[in-house]
């Protein structure tokens, strides 16, 4: 039996105008799959990378990496979900920009009753990213209370979650953002310091804040525009964790630079390596659910767009007009 669904597809890589709303037919789940009807859908920079071709896709493709809704059908072998369960996910392959879909069940988690569908859709990819960064992507010796960390784009979806979570862990998070208003938002959400990189040199300010020592780790989703200066913010043996390309991909560089700047470490981390198994996905999600349910981390939904306005949502995201999380509504 097939079910109708509206979905957003691209037939070629390009700008937001390539996002087209179409009618599709959705069938029954196979082994290891579920069918889910969405209540809300998350918007992320990875969607922009896939649309533009920075992360090439086999075309045509339905975009979107996270959502929340109700399980409509369960395929053979799926034991952690049942029909009627409230659920949320961040998952490959893309395809969440739709009313309903059939998808792998592995990365879909039951959504606690205390967390709304909108919050669930907004927090999975960004919250699980903050989780693996602060808990798993660590410098030599780990992080202890009162350690300084630098987090770029601190007023974005991942940044606001990470700022609050870092405060709960006792860390001193130095956040960067592109305006005074965004800096104020980062400070209101747990950042110890905020630097407007449009108005001041963030390297000099980081050195001032840390008494010249630098930070143990920089979490950088900006990419090309901040990469070299991020290295200059690190103390010896520090770690640069690159996890995004909002300003474009980092160009090739000589590894000897890392030695000259203090025997530094560099990693290019991705969420999907961390959620490659059902067990790891659930453990990370349980950690996220607990910190959100406790109130230590609040999920800020700064923008809501109807699914039919997905082109405008992408334009605003790329123009840095958004704060916190953005969702598409049905």
PDB file of C-alpha atoms in Angstrom:
ATOM      1  CA  UNK A   1       0.000   0.000   0.000  1.00  0.00           C
ATOM      2  CA  UNK A   2       1.304   3.447  -0.898  1.00  0.00           C
ATOM      3  CA  UNK A   3       0.725   6.775   0.821  1.00  0.00           C
ATOM      4  CA  UNK A   4       1.004  10.249  -0.683  1.00  0.00           C
ATOM      5  CA  UNK A   5       3.440  12.804   0.674  1.00  0.00           C
ATOM      6  CA  UNK A   6       4.714  16.226  -0.211  1.00  0.00           C
ATOM      7  CA  UNK A   7       8.504  16.331  -0.346  1.00  0.00           C
ATOM      8  CA  UNK A   8      11.288  18.762  -1.264  1.00  0.00           C
ATOM      9  CA  UNK A   9      13.718  17.536  -3.920  1.00  0.00           C
ATOM     10  CA  UNK A  10      16.565  18.908  -5.998  1.00  0.00           C
ATOM     11  CA  UNK A  11      17.215  17.700  -9.540  1.00  0.00           C
ATOM     12  CA  UNK A  12      20.551  19.495  -9.863  1.00  0.00           C
ATOM     13  CA  UNK A  13      23.012  21.142  -7.485  1.00  0.00           C
ATOM     14  CA  UNK A  14      22.734  24.899  -7.151  1.00  0.00           C
ATOM     15  CA  UNK A  15      21.048  27.700  -5.223  1.00  0.00           C
ATOM     16  CA  UNK A  16      17.857  27.717  -3.135  1.00  0.00           C
ATOM     17  CA  UNK A  17      15.787  27.964  -6.318  1.00  0.00           C
ATOM     18  CA  UNK A  18      16.621  24.290  -6.977  1.00  0.00           C
ATOM     19  CA  UNK A  19      14.460  23.240  -3.987  1.00  0.00           C
ATOM     20  CA  UNK A  20      11.178  22.042  -5.456  1.00  0.00           C
ATOM     21  CA  UNK A  21       8.054  20.829  -3.627  1.00  0.00           C
ATOM     22  CA  UNK A  22       6.728  17.688  -5.294  1.00  0.00           C
ATOM     23  CA  UNK A  23       4.222  14.902  -4.599  1.00  0.00           C
ATOM     24  CA  UNK A  24       5.734  11.472  -3.962  1.00  0.00           C
ATOM     25  CA  UNK A  25       4.409   8.013  -3.124  1.00  0.00           C
ATOM     26  CA  UNK A  26       5.613   6.351   0.076  1.00  0.00           C
ATOM     27  CA  UNK A  27       5.344   2.589   0.503  1.00  0.00           C
ATOM     28  CA  UNK A  28       5.751   0.123   3.357  1.00  0.00           C
ATOM     29  CA  UNK A  29       8.951  -0.279   5.393  1.00  0.00           C
ATOM     30  CA  UNK A  30      11.264  -3.177   4.634  1.00  0.00           C
ATOM     31  CA  UNK A  31      13.514  -5.041   7.081  1.00  0.00           C
ATOM     32  CA  UNK A  32      15.234  -2.634   9.473  1.00  0.00           C
ATOM     33  CA  UNK A  33      13.077   0.279   8.346  1.00  0.00           C
ATOM     34  CA  UNK A  34      10.173   2.360   9.638  1.00  0.00           C
ATOM     35  CA  UNK A  35       7.644   4.715   8.085  1.00  0.00           C
ATOM     36  CA  UNK A  36       7.303   7.959  10.008  1.00  0.00           C
ATOM     37  CA  UNK A  37       4.861  10.844   9.626  1.00  0.00           C
ATOM     38  CA  UNK A  38       6.620  14.091  10.478  1.00  0.00           C
ATOM     39  CA  UNK A  39       5.299  16.829  12.733  1.00  0.00           C
ATOM     40  CA  UNK A  40       8.358  19.107  12.383  1.00  0.00           C
ATOM     41  CA  UNK A  41      11.620  19.077  10.399  1.00  0.00           C
ATOM     42  CA  UNK A  42      15.043  20.480  11.297  1.00  0.00           C
ATOM     43  CA  UNK A  43      17.097  22.720   9.012  1.00  0.00           C
ATOM     44  CA  UNK A  44      20.905  22.479   9.061  1.00  0.00           C
ATOM     45  CA  UNK A  45      23.948  23.793   7.213  1.00  0.00           C
ATOM     46  CA  UNK A  46      24.680  20.294   5.938  1.00  0.00           C
ATOM     47  CA  UNK A  47      21.459  20.655   3.893  1.00  0.00           C
ATOM     48  CA  UNK A  48      22.993  23.704   2.196  1.00  0.00           C
ATOM     49  CA  UNK A  49      26.228  21.809   1.494  1.00  0.00           C
ATOM     50  CA  UNK A  50      24.260  18.953  -0.094  1.00  0.00           C
ATOM     51  CA  UNK A  51      22.077  21.307  -2.127  1.00  0.00           C
ATOM     52  CA  UNK A  52      25.030  23.330  -3.434  1.00  0.00           C
ATOM     53  CA  UNK A  53      27.139  20.296  -4.330  1.00  0.00           C
ATOM     54  CA  UNK A  54      29.894  20.877  -1.742  1.00  0.00           C
ATOM     55  CA  UNK A  55      28.787  17.457  -0.485  1.00  0.00           C
ATOM     56  CA  UNK A  56      27.720  15.898  -3.842  1.00  0.00           C
ATOM     57  CA  UNK A  57      24.608  13.718  -3.938  1.00  0.00           C
ATOM     58  CA  UNK A  58      23.204  11.226  -6.417  1.00  0.00           C
ATOM     59  CA  UNK A  59      20.463  13.212  -8.108  1.00  0.00           C
ATOM     60  CA  UNK A  60      17.574  13.688  -7.858  1.00  0.00           C
ATOM     61  CA  UNK A  61      17.639  13.702  -4.059  1.00  0.00           C
ATOM     62  CA  UNK A  62      15.268  14.583  -1.254  1.00  0.00           C
ATOM     63  CA  UNK A  63      17.077  16.758   1.294  1.00  0.00           C
ATOM     64  CA  UNK A  64      16.959  16.968   5.093  1.00  0.00           C
ATOM     65  CA  UNK A  65      18.760  15.139   7.901  1.00  0.00           C
ATOM     66  CA  UNK A  66      16.525  15.455  10.991  1.00  0.00           C
ATOM     67  CA  UNK A  67      12.863  15.501  12.020  1.00  0.00           C
ATOM     68  CA  UNK A  68      10.372  14.358  14.640  1.00  0.00           C
ATOM     69  CA  UNK A  69       7.000  12.681  14.296  1.00  0.00           C
ATOM     70  CA  UNK A  70       5.005   9.503  14.900  1.00  0.00           C
ATOM     71  CA  UNK A  71       5.932   6.009  13.733  1.00  0.00           C
ATOM     72  CA  UNK A  72       3.280   4.737  11.288  1.00  0.00           C
ATOM     73  CA  UNK A  73       4.705   1.318  10.411  1.00  0.00           C
ATOM     74  CA  UNK A  74       7.609  -0.887  11.485  1.00  0.00           C
ATOM     75  CA  UNK A  75       9.560  -3.307   9.314  1.00  0.00           C
ATOM     76  CA  UNK A  76      10.885  -6.738  10.171  1.00  0.00           C
ATOM     77  CA  UNK A  77      13.659  -6.818  12.755  1.00  0.00           C
ATOM     78  CA  UNK A  78      12.934  -3.418  14.312  1.00  0.00           C
ATOM     79  CA  UNK A  79      12.488  -3.923  18.058  1.00  0.00           C
ATOM     80  CA  UNK A  80      13.203  -0.524  19.656  1.00  0.00           C
ATOM     81  CA  UNK A  81      10.231   1.239  18.029  1.00  0.00           C
ATOM     82  CA  UNK A  82       6.512   0.469  17.751  1.00  0.00           C
ATOM     83  CA  UNK A  83       3.625   1.913  15.745  1.00  0.00           C
ATOM     84  CA  UNK A  84       2.396   5.040  17.505  1.00  0.00           C
ATOM     85  CA  UNK A  85       5.704   5.913  19.165  1.00  0.00           C
ATOM     86  CA  UNK A  86       6.757   9.534  19.234  1.00  0.00           C
ATOM     87  CA  UNK A  87      10.204   9.592  17.648  1.00  0.00           C
ATOM     88  CA  UNK A  88      13.013  11.887  16.514  1.00  0.00           C
ATOM     89  CA  UNK A  89      16.204  11.405  14.536  1.00  0.00           C
ATOM     90  CA  UNK A  90      19.289  12.745  12.853  1.00  0.00           C
ATOM     91  CA  UNK A  91      20.058  10.216  10.148  1.00  0.00           C
ATOM     92  CA  UNK A  92      21.463   9.315   6.780  1.00  0.00           C
ATOM     93  CA  UNK A  93      20.376   9.084   4.031  1.00  0.00           C
ATOM     94  CA  UNK A  94      18.897  12.563   3.467  1.00  0.00           C
ATOM     95  CA  UNK A  95      15.139  12.791   3.055  1.00  0.00           C
ATOM     96  CA  UNK A  96      13.471  14.512   6.031  1.00  0.00           C
ATOM     97  CA  UNK A  97      12.044  17.444   4.013  1.00  0.00           C
ATOM     98  CA  UNK A  98       8.671  15.737   3.612  1.00  0.00           C
ATOM     99  CA  UNK A  99       5.385  14.833   5.276  1.00  0.00           C
ATOM    100  CA  UNK A 100       6.250  11.135   5.616  1.00  0.00           C
ATOM    101  CA  UNK A 101       9.036   8.786   4.604  1.00  0.00           C
ATOM    102  CA  UNK A 102      10.368   5.244   4.842  1.00  0.00           C
ATOM    103  CA  UNK A 103      13.834   5.238   6.379  1.00  0.00           C
ATOM    104  CA  UNK A 104      16.376   3.151   8.322  1.00  0.00           C
ATOM    105  CA  UNK A 105      15.293   2.690  11.932  1.00  0.00           C
ATOM    106  CA  UNK A 106      18.827   2.505  13.336  1.00  0.00           C
ATOM    107  CA  UNK A 107      19.242   6.205  14.192  1.00  0.00           C
ATOM    108  CA  UNK A 108      15.582   6.870  15.097  1.00  0.00           C
ATOM    109  CA  UNK A 109      15.013   7.238  18.844  1.00  0.00           C
ATOM    110  CA  UNK A 110      11.866   7.313  20.955  1.00  0.00           C
ATOM    111  CA  UNK A 111      11.169  10.924  21.919  1.00  0.00           C
ATOM    112  CA  UNK A 112      10.422  11.426  25.620  1.00  0.00           C
ATOM    113  CA  UNK A 113       6.937  12.775  26.333  1.00  0.00           C
ATOM    114  CA  UNK A 114       8.473  15.805  28.065  1.00  0.00           C
ATOM    115  CA  UNK A 115      10.045  16.984  24.768  1.00  0.00           C
ATOM    116  CA  UNK A 116       7.814  18.449  22.046  1.00  0.00           C
ATOM    117  CA  UNK A 117       7.949  17.469  18.376  1.00  0.00           C
ATOM    118  CA  UNK A 118       9.275  20.923  17.443  1.00  0.00           C
ATOM    119  CA  UNK A 119      12.039  20.710  20.040  1.00  0.00           C
ATOM    120  CA  UNK A 120      12.847  17.162  18.972  1.00  0.00           C
ATOM    121  CA  UNK A 121      13.131  18.171  15.320  1.00  0.00           C
ATOM    122  CA  UNK A 122      15.289  21.179  16.172  1.00  0.00           C
ATOM    123  CA  UNK A 123      17.724  19.480  18.514  1.00  0.00           C
ATOM    124  CA  UNK A 124      18.733  16.062  17.216  1.00  0.00           C
ATOM    125  CA  UNK A 125      21.455  16.840  14.696  1.00  0.00           C
ATOM    126  CA  UNK A 126      22.679  19.972  16.487  1.00  0.00           C
ATOM    127  CA  UNK A 127      22.349  18.507  19.986  1.00  0.00           C
ATOM    128  CA  UNK A 128      24.074  15.247  19.097  1.00  0.00           C
ATOM    129  CA  UNK A 129      26.817  17.317  17.454  1.00  0.00           C
ATOM    130  CA  UNK A 130      27.301  19.328  20.652  1.00  0.00           C
ATOM    131  CA  UNK A 131      27.358  16.043  22.585  1.00  0.00           C
ATOM    132  CA  UNK A 132      30.129  14.414  20.561  1.00  0.00           C
ATOM    133  CA  UNK A 133      32.176  17.621  20.504  1.00  0.00           C
ATOM    134  CA  UNK A 134      32.099  18.336  24.241  1.00  0.00           C
ATOM    135  CA  UNK A 135      32.134  14.711  25.407  1.00  0.00           C
ATOM    136  CA  UNK A 136      34.167  12.853  22.771  1.00  0.00           C
ATOM    137  CA  UNK A 137      36.248  15.310  20.712  1.00  0.00           C
ATOM    138  CA  UNK A 138      38.718  16.255  23.402  1.00  0.00           C
ATOM    139  CA  UNK A 139      42.277  17.594  23.666  1.00  0.00           C
ATOM    140  CA  UNK A 140      45.162  15.741  25.291  1.00  0.00           C
ATOM    141  CA  UNK A 141      44.248  15.075  28.915  1.00  0.00           C
ATOM    142  CA  UNK A 142      40.579  15.874  28.323  1.00  0.00           C
ATOM    143  CA  UNK A 143      38.702  18.908  29.639  1.00  0.00           C
ATOM    144  CA  UNK A 144      38.312  19.830  33.305  1.00  0.00           C
ATOM    145  CA  UNK A 145      36.098  22.436  35.000  1.00  0.00           C
ATOM    146  CA  UNK A 146      37.339  26.010  34.391  1.00  0.00           C
ATOM    147  CA  UNK A 147      39.216  25.055  31.212  1.00  0.00           C
ATOM    148  CA  UNK A 148      38.833  27.541  28.358  1.00  0.00           C
ATOM    149  CA  UNK A 149      37.383  26.410  25.016  1.00  0.00           C
ATOM    150  CA  UNK A 150      36.721  28.521  21.922  1.00  0.00           C
ATOM    151  CA  UNK A 151      33.495  27.926  20.010  1.00  0.00           C
ATOM    152  CA  UNK A 152      32.844  29.709  16.719  1.00  0.00           C
ATOM    153  CA  UNK A 153      29.289  30.638  15.623  1.00  0.00           C
ATOM    154  CA  UNK A 154      28.204  30.525  19.257  1.00  0.00           C
ATOM    155  CA  UNK A 155      24.786  32.044  18.475  1.00  0.00           C
ATOM    156  CA  UNK A 156      23.902  29.357  15.937  1.00  0.00           C
ATOM    157  CA  UNK A 157      21.943  26.188  16.571  1.00  0.00           C
ATOM    158  CA  UNK A 158      24.898  24.065  17.664  1.00  0.00           C
ATOM    159  CA  UNK A 159      26.562  26.999  19.394  1.00  0.00           C
ATOM    160  CA  UNK A 160      23.682  27.871  21.712  1.00  0.00           C
ATOM    161  CA  UNK A 161      23.317  24.243  22.777  1.00  0.00           C
ATOM    162  CA  UNK A 162      27.080  23.901  23.275  1.00  0.00           C
ATOM    163  CA  UNK A 163      27.274  27.140  25.285  1.00  0.00           C
ATOM    164  CA  UNK A 164      24.673  25.918  27.747  1.00  0.00           C
ATOM    165  CA  UNK A 165      26.112  22.405  27.929  1.00  0.00           C
ATOM    166  CA  UNK A 166      29.640  23.735  28.457  1.00  0.00           C
ATOM    167  CA  UNK A 167      28.384  25.842  31.367  1.00  0.00           C
ATOM    168  CA  UNK A 168      26.726  22.754  32.879  1.00  0.00           C
ATOM    169  CA  UNK A 169      30.102  20.984  32.598  1.00  0.00           C
ATOM    170  CA  UNK A 170      31.883  23.875  34.335  1.00  0.00           C
ATOM    171  CA  UNK A 171      33.842  24.953  31.236  1.00  0.00           C
ATOM    172  CA  UNK A 172      34.624  28.539  30.311  1.00  0.00           C
ATOM    173  CA  UNK A 173      33.344  28.839  26.745  1.00  0.00           C
ATOM    174  CA  UNK A 174      34.565  31.752  24.673  1.00  0.00           C
ATOM    175  CA  UNK A 175      32.076  32.229  21.855  1.00  0.00           C
ATOM    176  CA  UNK A 176      32.465  34.145  18.609  1.00  0.00           C
ATOM    177  CA  UNK A 177      29.659  35.639  16.541  1.00  0.00           C
ATOM    178  CA  UNK A 178      29.213  38.224  13.800  1.00  0.00           C
ATOM    179  CA  UNK A 179      27.257  40.940  15.609  1.00  0.00           C
ATOM    180  CA  UNK A 180      26.790  42.499  19.034  1.00  0.00           C
ATOM    181  CA  UNK A 181      23.273  41.068  19.170  1.00  0.00           C
ATOM    182  CA  UNK A 182      24.505  37.528  18.524  1.00  0.00           C
ATOM    183  CA  UNK A 183      27.247  37.950  21.132  1.00  0.00           C
ATOM    184  CA  UNK A 184      24.627  39.005  23.673  1.00  0.00           C
ATOM    185  CA  UNK A 185      22.610  35.894  22.825  1.00  0.00           C
ATOM    186  CA  UNK A 186      25.649  33.648  23.356  1.00  0.00           C
ATOM    187  CA  UNK A 187      26.342  35.264  26.740  1.00  0.00           C
ATOM    188  CA  UNK A 188      22.706  34.847  27.770  1.00  0.00           C
ATOM    189  CA  UNK A 189      23.043  31.126  27.022  1.00  0.00           C
ATOM    190  CA  UNK A 190      26.091  30.323  29.096  1.00  0.00           C
ATOM    191  CA  UNK A 191      29.112  31.601  27.182  1.00  0.00           C
ATOM    192  CA  UNK A 192      31.634  33.072  29.633  1.00  0.00           C
ATOM    193  CA  UNK A 193      32.946  35.531  27.033  1.00  0.00           C
ATOM    194  CA  UNK A 194      31.741  36.560  23.571  1.00  0.00           C
ATOM    195  CA  UNK A 195      33.789  38.085  20.768  1.00  0.00           C
ATOM    196  CA  UNK A 196      32.298  39.970  17.825  1.00  0.00           C
ATOM    197  CA  UNK A 197      34.723  38.866  15.129  1.00  0.00           C
ATOM    198  CA  UNK A 198      33.324  41.534  12.771  1.00  0.00           C
ATOM    199  CA  UNK A 199      34.583  44.255  15.118  1.00  0.00           C
ATOM    200  CA  UNK A 200      37.711  42.852  16.798  1.00  0.00           C
ATOM    201  CA  UNK A 201      40.559  40.392  16.305  1.00  0.00           C
ATOM    202  CA  UNK A 202      39.412  37.214  18.011  1.00  0.00           C
ATOM    203  CA  UNK A 203      42.976  35.872  18.361  1.00  0.00           C
ATOM    204  CA  UNK A 204      44.124  38.902  20.366  1.00  0.00           C
ATOM    205  CA  UNK A 205      40.972  38.795  22.481  1.00  0.00           C
ATOM    206  CA  UNK A 206      41.358  35.065  23.218  1.00  0.00           C
ATOM    207  CA  UNK A 207      44.961  35.613  24.300  1.00  0.00           C
ATOM    208  CA  UNK A 208      43.836  38.480  26.536  1.00  0.00           C
ATOM    209  CA  UNK A 209      41.071  36.409  28.148  1.00  0.00           C
ATOM    210  CA  UNK A 210      43.380  33.445  28.777  1.00  0.00           C
ATOM    211  CA  UNK A 211      46.324  35.473  30.074  1.00  0.00           C
ATOM    212  CA  UNK A 212      48.320  34.724  26.931  1.00  0.00           C
ATOM    213  CA  UNK A 213      48.041  30.939  27.295  1.00  0.00           C
ATOM    214  CA  UNK A 214      45.447  30.182  24.615  1.00  0.00           C
ATOM    215  CA  UNK A 215      42.710  27.554  24.773  1.00  0.00           C
ATOM    216  CA  UNK A 216      42.916  23.761  24.919  1.00  0.00           C
ATOM    217  CA  UNK A 217      40.446  23.262  22.073  1.00  0.00           C
ATOM    218  CA  UNK A 218      38.752  25.249  19.302  1.00  0.00           C
ATOM    219  CA  UNK A 219      35.447  23.966  17.885  1.00  0.00           C
ATOM    220  CA  UNK A 220      35.153  25.434  14.395  1.00  0.00           C
ATOM    221  CA  UNK A 221      32.189  25.058  12.041  1.00  0.00           C
ATOM    222  CA  UNK A 222      33.052  28.169   9.997  1.00  0.00           C
ATOM    223  CA  UNK A 223      35.922  26.681   7.994  1.00  0.00           C
ATOM    224  CA  UNK A 224      37.977  28.722   5.530  1.00  0.00           C
ATOM    225  CA  UNK A 225      37.611  32.155   7.146  1.00  0.00           C
ATOM    226  CA  UNK A 226      38.610  31.119  10.675  1.00  0.00           C
ATOM    227  CA  UNK A 227      40.944  28.137  10.206  1.00  0.00           C
ATOM    228  CA  UNK A 228      44.369  29.794  10.416  1.00  0.00           C
ATOM    229  CA  UNK A 229      43.413  32.125  13.250  1.00  0.00           C
ATOM    230  CA  UNK A 230      41.830  29.241  15.134  1.00  0.00           C
ATOM    231  CA  UNK A 231      45.247  27.531  15.166  1.00  0.00           C
ATOM    232  CA  UNK A 232      46.738  30.714  16.636  1.00  0.00           C
ATOM    233  CA  UNK A 233      44.277  30.556  19.552  1.00  0.00           C
ATOM    234  CA  UNK A 234      45.553  27.182  20.763  1.00  0.00           C
ATOM    235  CA  UNK A 235      48.038  26.488  23.529  1.00  0.00           C
ATOM    236  CA  UNK A 236      50.787  23.914  22.817  1.00  0.00           C
ATOM    237  CA  UNK A 237      49.348  20.430  22.184  1.00  0.00           C
ATOM    238  CA  UNK A 238      45.917  22.022  21.662  1.00  0.00           C
ATOM    239  CA  UNK A 239      43.222  20.572  19.401  1.00  0.00           C
ATOM    240  CA  UNK A 240      41.407  22.216  16.505  1.00  0.00           C
ATOM    241  CA  UNK A 241      38.167  20.335  15.887  1.00  0.00           C
ATOM    242  CA  UNK A 242      36.849  21.354  12.474  1.00  0.00           C
ATOM    243  CA  UNK A 243      33.246  20.247  11.972  1.00  0.00           C
ATOM    244  CA  UNK A 244      31.783  22.486   9.283  1.00  0.00           C
ATOM    245  CA  UNK A 245      32.392  24.755   6.293  1.00  0.00           C
ATOM    246  CA  UNK A 246      29.974  27.686   6.663  1.00  0.00           C
ATOM    247  CA  UNK A 247      32.448  30.056   4.950  1.00  0.00           C
ATOM    248  CA  UNK A 248      33.739  27.410   2.541  1.00  0.00           C
ATOM    249  CA  UNK A 249      36.079  24.410   2.832  1.00  0.00           C
ATOM    250  CA  UNK A 250      39.515  24.800   4.409  1.00  0.00           C
ATOM    251  CA  UNK A 251      42.160  24.953   1.655  1.00  0.00           C
ATOM    252  CA  UNK A 252      45.090  22.506   1.636  1.00  0.00           C
ATOM    253  CA  UNK A 253      47.880  23.340   4.078  1.00  0.00           C
ATOM    254  CA  UNK A 254      51.283  21.968   5.073  1.00  0.00           C
ATOM    255  CA  UNK A 255      51.135  19.719   8.171  1.00  0.00           C
ATOM    256  CA  UNK A 256      54.389  21.307   9.335  1.00  0.00           C
ATOM    257  CA  UNK A 257      52.332  24.339  10.331  1.00  0.00           C
ATOM    258  CA  UNK A 258      50.934  22.297  13.222  1.00  0.00           C
ATOM    259  CA  UNK A 259      54.443  21.640  14.516  1.00  0.00           C
ATOM    260  CA  UNK A 260      55.540  25.250  14.206  1.00  0.00           C
ATOM    261  CA  UNK A 261      52.544  26.468  16.168  1.00  0.00           C
ATOM    262  CA  UNK A 262      53.077  24.141  19.139  1.00  0.00           C
ATOM    263  CA  UNK A 263      52.695  20.466  18.184  1.00  0.00           C
ATOM    264  CA  UNK A 264      48.992  20.998  17.603  1.00  0.00           C
ATOM    265  CA  UNK A 265      46.337  18.391  16.835  1.00  0.00           C
ATOM    266  CA  UNK A 266      43.713  18.676  14.092  1.00  0.00           C
ATOM    267  CA  UNK A 267      40.616  16.583  13.487  1.00  0.00           C
ATOM    268  CA  UNK A 268      37.794  16.831  10.959  1.00  0.00           C
ATOM    269  CA  UNK A 269      34.883  15.348  12.872  1.00  0.00           C
ATOM    270  CA  UNK A 270      31.445  14.308  11.618  1.00  0.00           C
ATOM    271  CA  UNK A 271      28.329  13.306  13.505  1.00  0.00           C
ATOM    272  CA  UNK A 272      27.617  10.283  11.329  1.00  0.00           C
ATOM    273  CA  UNK A 273      30.814   8.508  12.358  1.00  0.00           C
ATOM    274  CA  UNK A 274      29.664   8.821  15.965  1.00  0.00           C
ATOM    275  CA  UNK A 275      26.135   7.508  15.336  1.00  0.00           C
ATOM    276  CA  UNK A 276      27.209   4.590  13.146  1.00  0.00           C
ATOM    277  CA  UNK A 277      25.614   2.014  15.473  1.00  0.00           C
ATOM    278  CA  UNK A 278      22.244   1.710  17.199  1.00  0.00           C
ATOM    279  CA  UNK A 279      23.990   1.517  20.587  1.00  0.00           C
ATOM    280  CA  UNK A 280      26.087   4.653  20.159  1.00  0.00           C
ATOM    281  CA  UNK A 281      23.139   6.598  18.738  1.00  0.00           C
ATOM    282  CA  UNK A 282      20.925   5.692  21.684  1.00  0.00           C
ATOM    283  CA  UNK A 283      23.611   6.422  24.285  1.00  0.00           C
ATOM    284  CA  UNK A 284      24.278   9.874  22.818  1.00  0.00           C
ATOM    285  CA  UNK A 285      20.556  10.599  22.467  1.00  0.00           C
ATOM    286  CA  UNK A 286      19.924   9.554  26.086  1.00  0.00           C
ATOM    287  CA  UNK A 287      22.615  12.010  27.202  1.00  0.00           C
ATOM    288  CA  UNK A 288      21.020  14.774  25.110  1.00  0.00           C
ATOM    289  CA  UNK A 289      17.474  13.990  26.274  1.00  0.00           C
ATOM    290  CA  UNK A 290      18.610  14.061  29.902  1.00  0.00           C
ATOM    291  CA  UNK A 291      20.337  17.431  29.734  1.00  0.00           C
ATOM    292  CA  UNK A 292      17.352  18.972  27.877  1.00  0.00           C
ATOM    293  CA  UNK A 293      14.755  17.453  30.216  1.00  0.00           C
ATOM    294  CA  UNK A 294      16.750  18.736  33.214  1.00  0.00           C
ATOM    295  CA  UNK A 295      16.468  22.301  31.939  1.00  0.00           C
ATOM    296  CA  UNK A 296      20.243  22.764  31.820  1.00  0.00           C
ATOM    297  CA  UNK A 297      20.020  23.047  28.033  1.00  0.00           C
ATOM    298  CA  UNK A 298      17.084  24.833  26.411  1.00  0.00           C
ATOM    299  CA  UNK A 299      16.535  24.470  22.675  1.00  0.00           C
ATOM    300  CA  UNK A 300      16.008  27.882  21.075  1.00  0.00           C
ATOM    301  CA  UNK A 301      13.908  27.800  17.909  1.00  0.00           C
ATOM    302  CA  UNK A 302      14.639  31.165  16.341  1.00  0.00           C
ATOM    303  CA  UNK A 303      12.777  30.653  13.052  1.00  0.00           C
ATOM    304  CA  UNK A 304       9.860  28.616  11.716  1.00  0.00           C
ATOM    305  CA  UNK A 305       9.014  28.286   8.021  1.00  0.00           C
ATOM    306  CA  UNK A 306       6.237  26.270   6.355  1.00  0.00           C
ATOM    307  CA  UNK A 307       7.699  23.451   4.259  1.00  0.00           C
ATOM    308  CA  UNK A 308       6.545  25.303   1.128  1.00  0.00           C
ATOM    309  CA  UNK A 309       8.858  28.225   2.077  1.00  0.00           C
ATOM    310  CA  UNK A 310      12.004  26.095   2.224  1.00  0.00           C
ATOM    311  CA  UNK A 311      13.752  28.231  -0.412  1.00  0.00           C
ATOM    312  CA  UNK A 312      13.503  31.311   1.827  1.00  0.00           C
ATOM    313  CA  UNK A 313      14.666  29.278   4.821  1.00  0.00           C
ATOM    314  CA  UNK A 314      17.842  28.338   2.934  1.00  0.00           C
ATOM    315  CA  UNK A 315      18.427  31.938   1.814  1.00  0.00           C
ATOM    316  CA  UNK A 316      18.164  33.219   5.377  1.00  0.00           C
ATOM    317  CA  UNK A 317      20.436  30.490   6.748  1.00  0.00           C
ATOM    318  CA  UNK A 318      23.153  31.194   4.183  1.00  0.00           C
ATOM    319  CA  UNK A 319      22.883  34.965   4.769  1.00  0.00           C
ATOM    320  CA  UNK A 320      23.533  34.440   8.526  1.00  0.00           C
ATOM    321  CA  UNK A 321      20.121  35.945   9.300  1.00  0.00           C
ATOM    322  CA  UNK A 322      19.147  33.107  11.640  1.00  0.00           C
ATOM    323  CA  UNK A 323      19.849  32.500  15.319  1.00  0.00           C
ATOM    324  CA  UNK A 324      19.451  29.282  17.274  1.00  0.00           C
ATOM    325  CA  UNK A 325      17.623  26.463  15.531  1.00  0.00           C
ATOM    326  CA  UNK A 326      15.379  26.635  12.480  1.00  0.00           C
ATOM    327  CA  UNK A 327      12.512  24.265  11.732  1.00  0.00           C
ATOM    328  CA  UNK A 328      10.178  23.580   8.839  1.00  0.00           C
ATOM    329  CA  UNK A 329       6.543  23.120   9.833  1.00  0.00           C
ATOM    330  CA  UNK A 330       3.780  20.969   8.334  1.00  0.00           C
TER     331      UNK A 330
END
